[in-house]
Amino acid sequence: MRKHFLWVTMAIFFLSATILSWRSDGANRSVSVKKKNVAFTTKELFEQYVNNLYEAARLKEAGLAFNVFEKAVTGYTNLKLSHLVPQSSEVLTVVDFSKSSREKRMWIINLLNKQLVLNTWVAHGSGSGQEMANHFSDANDSHESSLGFYVTDKVYNGKHGRSLYLDGMDEGFNGNARMRSIVVHGANYVGPAAINEQGYIGRSFGCPAVSPKVVNKVINTIAGKTVLFINGNDESYYSKYLDETGPLNLMASTDTSFNFTKF
């Protein structure tokens, strides 16, 4: 039952929104007005849900900006409703490349337990900048990081040792992740030693590389169809998974058999 917690929570939110709409509209209101009120109420409830997670996991204290976390949870919810991650998936990873590489800018959160599992350093691509990541690309051989939502896949052993495949969900921004071999792996240039030596951590060829000291924990925690969101300062970035009305729209357009009683 615990593994369905998030689905149950969201189901309660959506059902509550519908009930509130029925009560406020009255019998003589049109269906279109009801739908408008449902969307508005659901948005409020969703924001409360995100804020509750943010405070319970003490993410502000860990340096994760609320607006970035809200984006990540919105995409996570839409990816679940799109059946691109399993119902049992509880883990969300957030990387914020708007922060200096001197800072711990990767957060792994267990949304079921409302706990921050790990906050650590993560590298950006050498083509994206030195201390700060200022440029992003999905082009092969660009050595730049790619923004957007990813779904983790299988673990494998490659030239960097134990590594984790990533599949980009945002075409035009990270859809070439597999072709570019953008993966999670360990790298000696990530961590305090590199910061002490040159003022910032080393850079990858575009992979979100982490310290060898934590790579196994990272991979073990997020492998197997969990959501990873990479944020950055790029006004051109857009994702359909950031649509605030996504949960309701996706239920209507991609899963007409959706039924609250399933949960």
C-alpha atoms as a PDB file:
ATOM      1  CA  MET A   1       0.000   0.000   0.000  1.00  0.00           C
ATOM      2  CA  ARG A   2       2.837   2.421   0.828  1.00  0.00           C
ATOM      3  CA  LYS A   3       4.221   2.339  -2.673  1.00  0.00           C
ATOM      4  CA  HIS A   4       0.960   3.811  -3.968  1.00  0.00           C
ATOM      5  CA  PHE A   5       1.090   6.760  -1.536  1.00  0.00           C
ATOM      6  CA  LEU A   6       1.682   9.467  -4.130  1.00  0.00           C
ATOM      7  CA  TRP A   7      -1.005   8.175  -6.435  1.00  0.00           C
ATOM      8  CA  VAL A   8      -3.460   8.023  -3.554  1.00  0.00           C
ATOM      9  CA  THR A   9      -2.496  11.548  -2.499  1.00  0.00           C
ATOM     10  CA  MET A  10      -2.988  12.966  -5.950  1.00  0.00           C
ATOM     11  CA  ALA A  11      -6.231  11.050  -6.351  1.00  0.00           C
ATOM     12  CA  ILE A  12      -7.532  12.574  -3.130  1.00  0.00           C
ATOM     13  CA  PHE A  13      -6.503  16.032  -4.320  1.00  0.00           C
ATOM     14  CA  PHE A  14      -8.264  15.636  -7.660  1.00  0.00           C
ATOM     15  CA  LEU A  15     -11.355  14.113  -6.075  1.00  0.00           C
ATOM     16  CA  SER A  16     -11.463  16.834  -3.417  1.00  0.00           C
ATOM     17  CA  ALA A  17     -11.201  19.469  -6.115  1.00  0.00           C
ATOM     18  CA  THR A  18     -14.122  17.961  -7.963  1.00  0.00           C
ATOM     19  CA  ILE A  19     -16.274  17.831  -4.846  1.00  0.00           C
ATOM     20  CA  LEU A  20     -15.455  21.440  -3.969  1.00  0.00           C
ATOM     21  CA  SER A  21     -16.389  22.458  -7.490  1.00  0.00           C
ATOM     22  CA  TRP A  22     -19.733  20.688  -7.304  1.00  0.00           C
ATOM     23  CA  ARG A  23     -20.570  22.369  -4.021  1.00  0.00           C
ATOM     24  CA  SER A  24     -19.604  25.848  -5.153  1.00  0.00           C
ATOM     25  CA  ASP A  25     -21.169  25.721  -8.591  1.00  0.00           C
ATOM     26  CA  GLY A  26     -24.674  24.640  -7.730  1.00  0.00           C
ATOM     27  CA  ALA A  27     -27.026  22.662  -9.893  1.00  0.00           C
ATOM     28  CA  ASN A  28     -27.597  25.404 -12.461  1.00  0.00           C
ATOM     29  CA  ARG A  29     -23.958  26.117 -13.401  1.00  0.00           C
ATOM     30  CA  SER A  30     -22.690  24.963 -16.793  1.00  0.00           C
ATOM     31  CA  VAL A  31     -20.266  22.083 -17.271  1.00  0.00           C
ATOM     32  CA  SER A  32     -17.662  24.454 -18.686  1.00  0.00           C
ATOM     33  CA  VAL A  33     -17.718  26.589 -15.544  1.00  0.00           C
ATOM     34  CA  LYS A  34     -17.338  23.486 -13.417  1.00  0.00           C
ATOM     35  CA  LYS A  35     -14.257  22.418 -15.352  1.00  0.00           C
ATOM     36  CA  LYS A  36     -12.702  25.849 -14.904  1.00  0.00           C
ATOM     37  CA  ASN A  37     -13.244  25.758 -11.148  1.00  0.00           C
ATOM     38  CA  VAL A  38     -11.910  22.211 -10.891  1.00  0.00           C
ATOM     39  CA  ALA A  39      -8.643  23.276 -12.562  1.00  0.00           C
ATOM     40  CA  PHE A  40      -8.253  26.294 -10.288  1.00  0.00           C
ATOM     41  CA  THR A  41      -8.927  24.325  -7.127  1.00  0.00           C
ATOM     42  CA  THR A  42      -6.618  21.504  -8.184  1.00  0.00           C
ATOM     43  CA  LYS A  43      -3.805  23.999  -8.757  1.00  0.00           C
ATOM     44  CA  GLU A  44      -4.171  25.336  -5.239  1.00  0.00           C
ATOM     45  CA  LEU A  45      -4.196  21.858  -3.750  1.00  0.00           C
ATOM     46  CA  PHE A  46      -1.193  20.823  -5.817  1.00  0.00           C
ATOM     47  CA  GLU A  47       0.771  23.851  -4.619  1.00  0.00           C
ATOM     48  CA  GLN A  48      -0.066  22.933  -1.024  1.00  0.00           C
ATOM     49  CA  TYR A  49       1.101  19.389  -1.690  1.00  0.00           C
ATOM     50  CA  VAL A  50       4.438  20.588  -3.130  1.00  0.00           C
ATOM     51  CA  ASN A  51       4.963  23.029  -0.274  1.00  0.00           C
ATOM     52  CA  ASN A  52       4.297  20.277   2.258  1.00  0.00           C
ATOM     53  CA  LEU A  53       6.957  18.080   0.642  1.00  0.00           C
ATOM     54  CA  TYR A  54       9.397  20.982   0.460  1.00  0.00           C
ATOM     55  CA  GLU A  55       9.062  21.832   4.139  1.00  0.00           C
ATOM     56  CA  ALA A  56       8.982  18.245   5.416  1.00  0.00           C
ATOM     57  CA  ALA A  57      12.184  17.339   3.554  1.00  0.00           C
ATOM     58  CA  ARG A  58      13.827  20.600   4.695  1.00  0.00           C
ATOM     59  CA  LEU A  59      14.845  21.399   1.136  1.00  0.00           C
ATOM     60  CA  LYS A  60      15.202  25.130   1.715  1.00  0.00           C
ATOM     61  CA  GLU A  61      17.873  24.430   4.323  1.00  0.00           C
ATOM     62  CA  ALA A  62      19.610  22.181   1.773  1.00  0.00           C
ATOM     63  CA  GLY A  63      19.743  25.018  -0.770  1.00  0.00           C
ATOM     64  CA  LEU A  64      17.080  23.834  -3.237  1.00  0.00           C
ATOM     65  CA  ALA A  65      14.949  26.730  -4.489  1.00  0.00           C
ATOM     66  CA  PHE A  66      11.201  26.194  -4.142  1.00  0.00           C
ATOM     67  CA  ASN A  67      10.412  27.185  -7.734  1.00  0.00           C
ATOM     68  CA  VAL A  68      12.909  24.619  -9.057  1.00  0.00           C
ATOM     69  CA  PHE A  69      11.458  21.906  -6.819  1.00  0.00           C
ATOM     70  CA  GLU A  70       7.934  22.811  -7.929  1.00  0.00           C
ATOM     71  CA  LYS A  71       8.965  22.419 -11.577  1.00  0.00           C
ATOM     72  CA  ALA A  72      10.508  19.045 -10.802  1.00  0.00           C
ATOM     73  CA  VAL A  73       7.424  17.745  -8.976  1.00  0.00           C
ATOM     74  CA  THR A  74       5.140  19.021 -11.745  1.00  0.00           C
ATOM     75  CA  GLY A  75       7.143  17.094 -14.337  1.00  0.00           C
ATOM     76  CA  TYR A  76       7.361  14.043 -12.100  1.00  0.00           C
ATOM     77  CA  THR A  77       3.567  14.032 -11.737  1.00  0.00           C
ATOM     78  CA  ASN A  78       2.988  14.454 -15.462  1.00  0.00           C
ATOM     79  CA  LEU A  79       5.469  11.694 -16.312  1.00  0.00           C
ATOM     80  CA  LYS A  80       3.652   9.359 -13.932  1.00  0.00           C
ATOM     81  CA  LEU A  81       0.278  10.205 -15.397  1.00  0.00           C
ATOM     82  CA  SER A  82       1.771   9.617 -18.853  1.00  0.00           C
ATOM     83  CA  HIS A  83       2.882   6.139 -17.693  1.00  0.00           C
ATOM     84  CA  LEU A  84       6.504   6.933 -18.500  1.00  0.00           C
ATOM     85  CA  VAL A  85       7.579   6.000 -14.991  1.00  0.00           C
ATOM     86  CA  PRO A  86       6.019   3.226 -12.916  1.00  0.00           C
ATOM     87  CA  GLN A  87       3.342   3.817 -10.352  1.00  0.00           C
ATOM     88  CA  SER A  88       5.712   2.570  -7.639  1.00  0.00           C
ATOM     89  CA  SER A  89       8.413   5.173  -8.387  1.00  0.00           C
ATOM     90  CA  GLU A  90       9.030   7.250  -5.250  1.00  0.00           C
ATOM     91  CA  VAL A  91      12.342   9.010  -5.931  1.00  0.00           C
ATOM     92  CA  LEU A  92      12.884  12.393  -7.581  1.00  0.00           C
ATOM     93  CA  THR A  93      16.341  13.767  -8.399  1.00  0.00           C
ATOM     94  CA  VAL A  94      16.855  17.481  -8.973  1.00  0.00           C
ATOM     95  CA  VAL A  95      19.990  19.086 -10.423  1.00  0.00           C
ATOM     96  CA  ASP A  96      20.177  22.883 -10.524  1.00  0.00           C
ATOM     97  CA  PHE A  97      22.828  24.141 -12.929  1.00  0.00           C
ATOM     98  CA  SER A  98      21.882  27.739 -12.204  1.00  0.00           C
ATOM     99  CA  LYS A  99      24.082  27.315  -9.117  1.00  0.00           C
ATOM    100  CA  SER A 100      27.871  27.401  -8.939  1.00  0.00           C
ATOM    101  CA  SER A 101      29.650  24.067  -9.244  1.00  0.00           C
ATOM    102  CA  ARG A 102      31.222  24.904  -5.882  1.00  0.00           C
ATOM    103  CA  GLU A 103      27.815  24.192  -4.333  1.00  0.00           C
ATOM    104  CA  LYS A 104      26.077  20.903  -3.714  1.00  0.00           C
ATOM    105  CA  ARG A 105      23.496  21.198  -6.463  1.00  0.00           C
ATOM    106  CA  MET A 106      22.096  17.669  -6.743  1.00  0.00           C
ATOM    107  CA  TRP A 107      19.267  16.614  -4.457  1.00  0.00           C
ATOM    108  CA  ILE A 108      17.765  13.118  -4.295  1.00  0.00           C
ATOM    109  CA  ILE A 109      14.391  13.122  -2.552  1.00  0.00           C
ATOM    110  CA  ASN A 110      12.174  10.240  -1.491  1.00  0.00           C
ATOM    111  CA  LEU A 111       8.719  11.725  -2.005  1.00  0.00           C
ATOM    112  CA  LEU A 112       6.985   8.878  -0.208  1.00  0.00           C
ATOM    113  CA  ASN A 113       8.920   9.400   3.002  1.00  0.00           C
ATOM    114  CA  LYS A 114       9.304  13.161   2.442  1.00  0.00           C
ATOM    115  CA  GLN A 115      13.032  12.825   3.052  1.00  0.00           C
ATOM    116  CA  LEU A 116      16.156  14.218   1.453  1.00  0.00           C
ATOM    117  CA  VAL A 117      18.259  11.134   0.713  1.00  0.00           C
ATOM    118  CA  LEU A 118      21.373  12.892  -0.572  1.00  0.00           C
ATOM    119  CA  ASN A 119      22.632  16.391  -1.389  1.00  0.00           C
ATOM    120  CA  THR A 120      25.921  16.371  -3.268  1.00  0.00           C
ATOM    121  CA  TRP A 121      28.127  17.955  -5.941  1.00  0.00           C
ATOM    122  CA  VAL A 122      27.491  17.249  -9.616  1.00  0.00           C
ATOM    123  CA  ALA A 123      29.459  18.239 -12.710  1.00  0.00           C
ATOM    124  CA  HIS A 124      28.229  20.010 -15.806  1.00  0.00           C
ATOM    125  CA  GLY A 125      29.665  19.705 -19.293  1.00  0.00           C
ATOM    126  CA  SER A 126      32.921  21.415 -20.226  1.00  0.00           C
ATOM    127  CA  GLY A 127      31.178  23.130 -23.139  1.00  0.00           C
ATOM    128  CA  SER A 128      28.654  24.706 -20.794  1.00  0.00           C
ATOM    129  CA  GLY A 129      31.117  26.835 -18.845  1.00  0.00           C
ATOM    130  CA  GLN A 130      33.696  26.693 -16.082  1.00  0.00           C
ATOM    131  CA  GLU A 131      32.375  27.374 -12.585  1.00  0.00           C
ATOM    132  CA  MET A 132      28.920  28.211 -13.888  1.00  0.00           C
ATOM    133  CA  ALA A 133      26.929  26.421 -16.587  1.00  0.00           C
ATOM    134  CA  ASN A 134      25.827  29.120 -19.011  1.00  0.00           C
ATOM    135  CA  HIS A 135      25.304  27.208 -22.248  1.00  0.00           C
ATOM    136  CA  PHE A 136      23.235  24.102 -22.927  1.00  0.00           C
ATOM    137  CA  SER A 137      22.900  21.859 -25.958  1.00  0.00           C
ATOM    138  CA  ASP A 138      21.631  18.471 -27.066  1.00  0.00           C
ATOM    139  CA  ALA A 139      24.094  18.311 -29.964  1.00  0.00           C
ATOM    140  CA  ASN A 140      26.547  15.444 -30.246  1.00  0.00           C
ATOM    141  CA  ASP A 141      30.160  16.315 -29.389  1.00  0.00           C
ATOM    142  CA  SER A 142      29.097  19.676 -27.930  1.00  0.00           C
ATOM    143  CA  HIS A 143      30.288  18.563 -24.480  1.00  0.00           C
ATOM    144  CA  GLU A 144      27.474  20.685 -23.102  1.00  0.00           C
ATOM    145  CA  SER A 145      24.917  19.711 -20.494  1.00  0.00           C
ATOM    146  CA  SER A 146      21.298  19.253 -21.531  1.00  0.00           C
ATOM    147  CA  LEU A 147      18.387  20.602 -19.540  1.00  0.00           C
ATOM    148  CA  GLY A 148      15.087  18.903 -18.847  1.00  0.00           C
ATOM    149  CA  PHE A 149      13.457  15.741 -17.605  1.00  0.00           C
ATOM    150  CA  TYR A 150      15.131  12.353 -17.790  1.00  0.00           C
ATOM    151  CA  VAL A 151      14.029   8.873 -16.810  1.00  0.00           C
ATOM    152  CA  THR A 152      16.760   6.646 -15.419  1.00  0.00           C
ATOM    153  CA  ASP A 153      17.234   3.161 -16.803  1.00  0.00           C
ATOM    154  CA  LYS A 154      19.667   0.274 -16.301  1.00  0.00           C
ATOM    155  CA  VAL A 155      23.050   0.132 -14.618  1.00  0.00           C
ATOM    156  CA  TYR A 156      26.085  -0.915 -16.661  1.00  0.00           C
ATOM    157  CA  ASN A 157      29.869  -1.021 -16.381  1.00  0.00           C
ATOM    158  CA  GLY A 158      31.671   1.249 -18.826  1.00  0.00           C
ATOM    159  CA  LYS A 159      34.837   3.306 -19.171  1.00  0.00           C
ATOM    160  CA  HIS A 160      33.882   5.267 -16.051  1.00  0.00           C
ATOM    161  CA  GLY A 161      33.070   2.145 -14.078  1.00  0.00           C
ATOM    162  CA  ARG A 162      29.589   1.579 -12.740  1.00  0.00           C
ATOM    163  CA  SER A 163      27.263   3.945 -14.589  1.00  0.00           C
ATOM    164  CA  LEU A 164      23.561   4.609 -15.161  1.00  0.00           C
ATOM    165  CA  TYR A 165      21.748   5.106 -18.461  1.00  0.00           C
ATOM    166  CA  LEU A 166      19.498   8.148 -18.864  1.00  0.00           C
ATOM    167  CA  ASP A 167      16.692   8.693 -21.369  1.00  0.00           C
ATOM    168  CA  GLY A 168      15.839  12.305 -22.192  1.00  0.00           C
ATOM    169  CA  MET A 169      12.131  13.083 -22.226  1.00  0.00           C
ATOM    170  CA  ASP A 170      12.311  16.575 -23.769  1.00  0.00           C
ATOM    171  CA  GLU A 171      12.879  16.384 -27.505  1.00  0.00           C
ATOM    172  CA  GLY A 172      15.014  19.236 -28.753  1.00  0.00           C
ATOM    173  CA  PHE A 173      16.621  19.665 -25.338  1.00  0.00           C
ATOM    174  CA  ASN A 174      17.814  16.248 -24.148  1.00  0.00           C
ATOM    175  CA  GLY A 175      16.348  13.701 -26.544  1.00  0.00           C
ATOM    176  CA  ASN A 176      19.812  12.694 -27.774  1.00  0.00           C
ATOM    177  CA  ALA A 177      21.002  11.594 -24.328  1.00  0.00           C
ATOM    178  CA  ARG A 178      21.435   7.937 -25.306  1.00  0.00           C
ATOM    179  CA  MET A 179      23.173   8.753 -28.571  1.00  0.00           C
ATOM    180  CA  ARG A 180      25.491  11.178 -26.752  1.00  0.00           C
ATOM    181  CA  SER A 181      26.158   8.668 -23.930  1.00  0.00           C
ATOM    182  CA  ILE A 182      24.902  11.107 -21.313  1.00  0.00           C
ATOM    183  CA  VAL A 183      24.902   8.986 -18.163  1.00  0.00           C
ATOM    184  CA  VAL A 184      25.415   9.215 -14.422  1.00  0.00           C
ATOM    185  CA  HIS A 185      28.927   8.100 -13.488  1.00  0.00           C
ATOM    186  CA  GLY A 186      31.636   8.722 -10.945  1.00  0.00           C
ATOM    187  CA  ALA A 187      34.534  11.113 -11.589  1.00  0.00           C
ATOM    188  CA  ASN A 188      37.562  12.033  -9.489  1.00  0.00           C
ATOM    189  CA  TYR A 189      37.247  15.679 -10.518  1.00  0.00           C
ATOM    190  CA  VAL A 190      34.002  16.043  -8.548  1.00  0.00           C
ATOM    191  CA  GLY A 191      34.296  17.005  -4.887  1.00  0.00           C
ATOM    192  CA  PRO A 192      36.043  19.267  -2.350  1.00  0.00           C
ATOM    193  CA  ALA A 193      39.567  18.417  -3.536  1.00  0.00           C
ATOM    194  CA  ALA A 194      38.923  19.895  -6.981  1.00  0.00           C
ATOM    195  CA  ILE A 195      37.288  22.964  -5.441  1.00  0.00           C
ATOM    196  CA  ASN A 196      40.274  23.536  -3.181  1.00  0.00           C
ATOM    197  CA  GLU A 197      42.662  23.165  -6.109  1.00  0.00           C
ATOM    198  CA  GLN A 198      41.001  25.297  -8.794  1.00  0.00           C
ATOM    199  CA  GLY A 199      38.025  27.005  -7.172  1.00  0.00           C
ATOM    200  CA  TYR A 200      35.338  24.802  -8.745  1.00  0.00           C
ATOM    201  CA  ILE A 201      34.807  21.145  -9.578  1.00  0.00           C
ATOM    202  CA  GLY A 202      35.925  19.596 -12.839  1.00  0.00           C
ATOM    203  CA  ARG A 203      33.693  19.217 -15.864  1.00  0.00           C
ATOM    204  CA  SER A 204      32.413  16.290 -17.878  1.00  0.00           C
ATOM    205  CA  PHE A 205      31.576  15.764 -21.538  1.00  0.00           C
ATOM    206  CA  GLY A 206      27.960  16.568 -20.691  1.00  0.00           C
ATOM    207  CA  CYS A 207      27.225  13.894 -18.089  1.00  0.00           C
ATOM    208  CA  PRO A 208      25.898  14.713 -14.604  1.00  0.00           C
ATOM    209  CA  ALA A 209      28.983  13.131 -13.019  1.00  0.00           C
ATOM    210  CA  VAL A 210      29.265  12.745  -9.239  1.00  0.00           C
ATOM    211  CA  SER A 211      32.020  11.899  -6.776  1.00  0.00           C
ATOM    212  CA  PRO A 212      33.247   8.282  -6.729  1.00  0.00           C
ATOM    213  CA  LYS A 213      32.563   8.377  -2.985  1.00  0.00           C
ATOM    214  CA  VAL A 214      28.799   8.663  -3.552  1.00  0.00           C
ATOM    215  CA  VAL A 215      28.315   7.201  -7.038  1.00  0.00           C
ATOM    216  CA  ASN A 216      27.111   3.817  -5.797  1.00  0.00           C
ATOM    217  CA  LYS A 217      24.607   5.390  -3.429  1.00  0.00           C
ATOM    218  CA  VAL A 218      23.366   7.686  -6.186  1.00  0.00           C
ATOM    219  CA  ILE A 219      22.992   4.885  -8.721  1.00  0.00           C
ATOM    220  CA  ASN A 220      21.444   2.432  -6.280  1.00  0.00           C
ATOM    221  CA  THR A 221      18.882   5.030  -5.198  1.00  0.00           C
ATOM    222  CA  ILE A 222      17.784   6.390  -8.567  1.00  0.00           C
ATOM    223  CA  ALA A 223      18.225   3.465 -11.001  1.00  0.00           C
ATOM    224  CA  GLY A 224      15.265   1.769 -12.636  1.00  0.00           C
ATOM    225  CA  LYS A 225      12.792   4.325 -14.023  1.00  0.00           C
ATOM    226  CA  THR A 226      12.932   7.281 -11.668  1.00  0.00           C
ATOM    227  CA  VAL A 227      12.727  10.945 -12.667  1.00  0.00           C
ATOM    228  CA  LEU A 228      15.743  13.264 -12.883  1.00  0.00           C
ATOM    229  CA  PHE A 229      15.237  16.962 -13.634  1.00  0.00           C
ATOM    230  CA  ILE A 230      18.081  19.255 -14.681  1.00  0.00           C
ATOM    231  CA  ASN A 231      17.361  22.959 -14.292  1.00  0.00           C
ATOM    232  CA  GLY A 232      19.416  25.819 -15.692  1.00  0.00           C
ATOM    233  CA  ASN A 233      19.381  29.448 -16.789  1.00  0.00           C
ATOM    234  CA  ASP A 234      18.022  29.119 -20.307  1.00  0.00           C
ATOM    235  CA  GLU A 235      14.902  31.046 -21.266  1.00  0.00           C
ATOM    236  CA  SER A 236      14.444  28.942 -24.392  1.00  0.00           C
ATOM    237  CA  TYR A 237      13.862  25.743 -22.395  1.00  0.00           C
ATOM    238  CA  TYR A 238      10.312  24.466 -22.501  1.00  0.00           C
ATOM    239  CA  SER A 239       8.754  21.147 -21.537  1.00  0.00           C
ATOM    240  CA  LYS A 240       5.229  19.873 -21.966  1.00  0.00           C
ATOM    241  CA  TYR A 241       5.718  18.176 -18.615  1.00  0.00           C
ATOM    242  CA  LEU A 242       5.789  21.593 -16.927  1.00  0.00           C
ATOM    243  CA  ASP A 243       2.189  22.280 -17.910  1.00  0.00           C
ATOM    244  CA  GLU A 244       0.452  23.113 -14.623  1.00  0.00           C
ATOM    245  CA  THR A 245      -2.799  21.674 -15.916  1.00  0.00           C
ATOM    246  CA  GLY A 246      -1.018  18.506 -17.020  1.00  0.00           C
ATOM    247  CA  PRO A 247      -2.454  16.123 -14.415  1.00  0.00           C
ATOM    248  CA  LEU A 248      -6.047  16.891 -15.446  1.00  0.00           C
ATOM    249  CA  ASN A 249      -5.285  17.214 -19.156  1.00  0.00           C
ATOM    250  CA  LEU A 250      -3.370  13.936 -19.268  1.00  0.00           C
ATOM    251  CA  MET A 251      -6.147  12.081 -17.476  1.00  0.00           C
ATOM    252  CA  ALA A 252      -8.565  13.328 -20.105  1.00  0.00           C
ATOM    253  CA  SER A 253      -6.403  12.916 -23.200  1.00  0.00           C
ATOM    254  CA  THR A 254      -4.116   9.932 -22.614  1.00  0.00           C
ATOM    255  CA  ASP A 255      -5.878   7.680 -20.154  1.00  0.00           C
ATOM    256  CA  THR A 256      -9.648   7.719 -20.515  1.00  0.00           C
ATOM    257  CA  SER A 257      -9.875   4.619 -18.326  1.00  0.00           C
ATOM    258  CA  PHE A 258      -8.396   6.440 -15.319  1.00  0.00           C
ATOM    259  CA  ASN A 259     -10.457   5.676 -12.256  1.00  0.00           C
ATOM    260  CA  PHE A 260      -9.856   6.770  -8.668  1.00  0.00           C
ATOM    261  CA  THR A 261     -11.143   3.435  -7.371  1.00  0.00           C
ATOM    262  CA  LYS A 262      -8.061   1.728  -8.815  1.00  0.00           C
ATOM    263  CA  PHE A 263      -6.034   3.195  -5.996  1.00  0.00           C
END
